[in-house]
Every structure is written in structure tokens, then in C-alpha cells.
Short mmCIF file of C-alpha atoms in Angstrom, two decimals:
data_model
loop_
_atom_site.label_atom_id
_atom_site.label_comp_id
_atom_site.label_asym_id
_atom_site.label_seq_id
_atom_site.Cartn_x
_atom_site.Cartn_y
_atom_site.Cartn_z
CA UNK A 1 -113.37 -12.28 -184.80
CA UNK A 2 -109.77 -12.77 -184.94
CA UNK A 3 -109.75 -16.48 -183.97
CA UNK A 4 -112.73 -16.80 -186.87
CA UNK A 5 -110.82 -15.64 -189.32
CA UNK A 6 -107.28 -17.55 -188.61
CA UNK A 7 -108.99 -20.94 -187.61
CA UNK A 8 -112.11 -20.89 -190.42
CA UNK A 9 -111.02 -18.55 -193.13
CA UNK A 10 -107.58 -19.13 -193.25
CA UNK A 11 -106.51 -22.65 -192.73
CA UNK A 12 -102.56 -24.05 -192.05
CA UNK A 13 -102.70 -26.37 -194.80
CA UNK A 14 -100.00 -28.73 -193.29
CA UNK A 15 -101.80 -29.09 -189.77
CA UNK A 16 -104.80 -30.01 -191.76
CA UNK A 17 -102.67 -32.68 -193.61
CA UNK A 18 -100.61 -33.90 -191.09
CA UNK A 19 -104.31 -34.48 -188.93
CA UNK A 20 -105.33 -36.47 -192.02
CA UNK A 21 -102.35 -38.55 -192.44
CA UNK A 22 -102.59 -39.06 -188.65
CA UNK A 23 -106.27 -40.23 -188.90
CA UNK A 24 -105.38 -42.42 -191.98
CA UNK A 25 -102.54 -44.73 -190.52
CA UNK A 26 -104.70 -45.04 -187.23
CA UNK A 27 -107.56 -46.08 -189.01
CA UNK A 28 -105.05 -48.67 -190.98
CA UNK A 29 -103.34 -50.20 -187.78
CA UNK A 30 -106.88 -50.74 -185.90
CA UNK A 31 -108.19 -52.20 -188.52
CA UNK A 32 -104.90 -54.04 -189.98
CA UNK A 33 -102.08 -54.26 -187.54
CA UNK A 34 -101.38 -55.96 -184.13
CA UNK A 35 -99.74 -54.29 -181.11
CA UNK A 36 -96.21 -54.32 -181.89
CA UNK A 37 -95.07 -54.89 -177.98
CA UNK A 38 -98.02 -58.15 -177.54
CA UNK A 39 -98.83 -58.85 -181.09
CA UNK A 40 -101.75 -59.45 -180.13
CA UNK A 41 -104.32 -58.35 -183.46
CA UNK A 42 -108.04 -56.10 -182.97
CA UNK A 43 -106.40 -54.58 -179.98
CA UNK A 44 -105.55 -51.30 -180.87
CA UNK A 45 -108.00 -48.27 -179.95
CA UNK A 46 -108.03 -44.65 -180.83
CA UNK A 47 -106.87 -42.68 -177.95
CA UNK A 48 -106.11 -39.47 -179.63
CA UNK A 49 -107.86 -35.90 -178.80
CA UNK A 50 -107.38 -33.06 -176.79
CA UNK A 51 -107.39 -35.16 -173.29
CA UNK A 52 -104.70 -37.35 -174.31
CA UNK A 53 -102.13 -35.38 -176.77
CA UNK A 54 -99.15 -37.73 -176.37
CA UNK A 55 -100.75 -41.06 -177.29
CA UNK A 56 -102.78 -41.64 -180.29
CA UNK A 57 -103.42 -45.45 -179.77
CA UNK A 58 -103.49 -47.87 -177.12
CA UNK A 59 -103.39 -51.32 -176.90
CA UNK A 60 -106.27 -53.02 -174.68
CA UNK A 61 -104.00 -55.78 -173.60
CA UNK A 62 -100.80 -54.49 -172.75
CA UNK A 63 -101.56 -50.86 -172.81
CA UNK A 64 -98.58 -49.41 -174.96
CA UNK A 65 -98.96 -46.56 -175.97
CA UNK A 66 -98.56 -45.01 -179.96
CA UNK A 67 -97.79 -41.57 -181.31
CA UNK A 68 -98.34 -40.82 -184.49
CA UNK A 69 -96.34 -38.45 -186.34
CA UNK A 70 -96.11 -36.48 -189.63
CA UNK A 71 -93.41 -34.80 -190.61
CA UNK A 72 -92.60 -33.11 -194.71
CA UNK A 73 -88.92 -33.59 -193.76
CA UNK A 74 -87.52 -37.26 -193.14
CA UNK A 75 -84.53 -35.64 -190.87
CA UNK A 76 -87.26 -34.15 -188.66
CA UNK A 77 -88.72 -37.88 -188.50
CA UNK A 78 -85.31 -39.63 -187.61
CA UNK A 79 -84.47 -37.39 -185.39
CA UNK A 80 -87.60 -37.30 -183.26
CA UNK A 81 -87.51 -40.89 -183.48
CA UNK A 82 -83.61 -41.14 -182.52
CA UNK A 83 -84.66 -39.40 -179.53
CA UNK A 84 -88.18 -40.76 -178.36
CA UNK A 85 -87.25 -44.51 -179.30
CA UNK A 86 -88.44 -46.65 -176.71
CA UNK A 87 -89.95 -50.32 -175.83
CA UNK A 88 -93.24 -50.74 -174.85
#
């Protein structure tokens, strides 16, 4: 009953928004962008989900992997990407 009513009646607003963003620029690179490490274009697949909570995409060519990340506060973004940067 408990789990009912914090997950269905009462919803975190900024998870649910942050999911959406998330969904929104994945569906825009799939469809629009090319692997940044191969360039190669139509490569990129949804990998996101419960079994996979570190990588959102994947490239089928070179198999880098892509988290996506939403954040209200851009120091929160440059620091998590000052310390995750990384090739490939």
C-alpha cells in the first residue's frame, strides 16, 4: 500500500522529467547523430533499462557505450562530466 501510494499517487516530478529528457535526446541521436568514437551514422541503439543502468546507447559497430544524463544544476553536469570523461 505504501509503495502504491509513493510510486502512483505521489510522483517525484524531476525523476519523471529527467526520464523524459533522457528518452528525448536518445530518440534524437538514433535517429540524427552518428557514434561520436566511429562516426559511423544509424548505428546507435537503445540500451537503457533496468539490466543495463550505466549505458543508455550503444553503438553496433564499435560498441561505445553512452550515458545520458539530466541534471537542473549545470555544476552538477560539469562536474560529473569532469570526472567520468573518457574516450570510447
Amino acid at each position: 500500500d505504501m509503495f502504491l501510494q509513493y510510486w502512483v499517487i505521489k510522483p517525484d516530478i524531476d525523476s519523471l522529467q529527467g526520464h523524459f529528457l533522457e528518452a528525448a535526446v536518445a530518440s534524437h541521436a538514433i535517429h540524427n547523430e552518428a557514434c561520436h568514437n566511429c562516426l559511423s551514422r544509424n548505428s546507435l541503439r537503445w540500451n537503457g533499462g533496468i539490466q543495463s543502468p550505466w549505458t543508455d546507447m550503444e553503438c553496433i559497430f564499435c560498441e561505445s557505450c553512452y550515458e545520458i544524463k539530466s541534471k537542473r544544476n549545470m555544476e552538477k553536469v560539469e562536474m560529473n562530466s569532469d570526472r567520468n570523461c573518457f574516450n570510447g
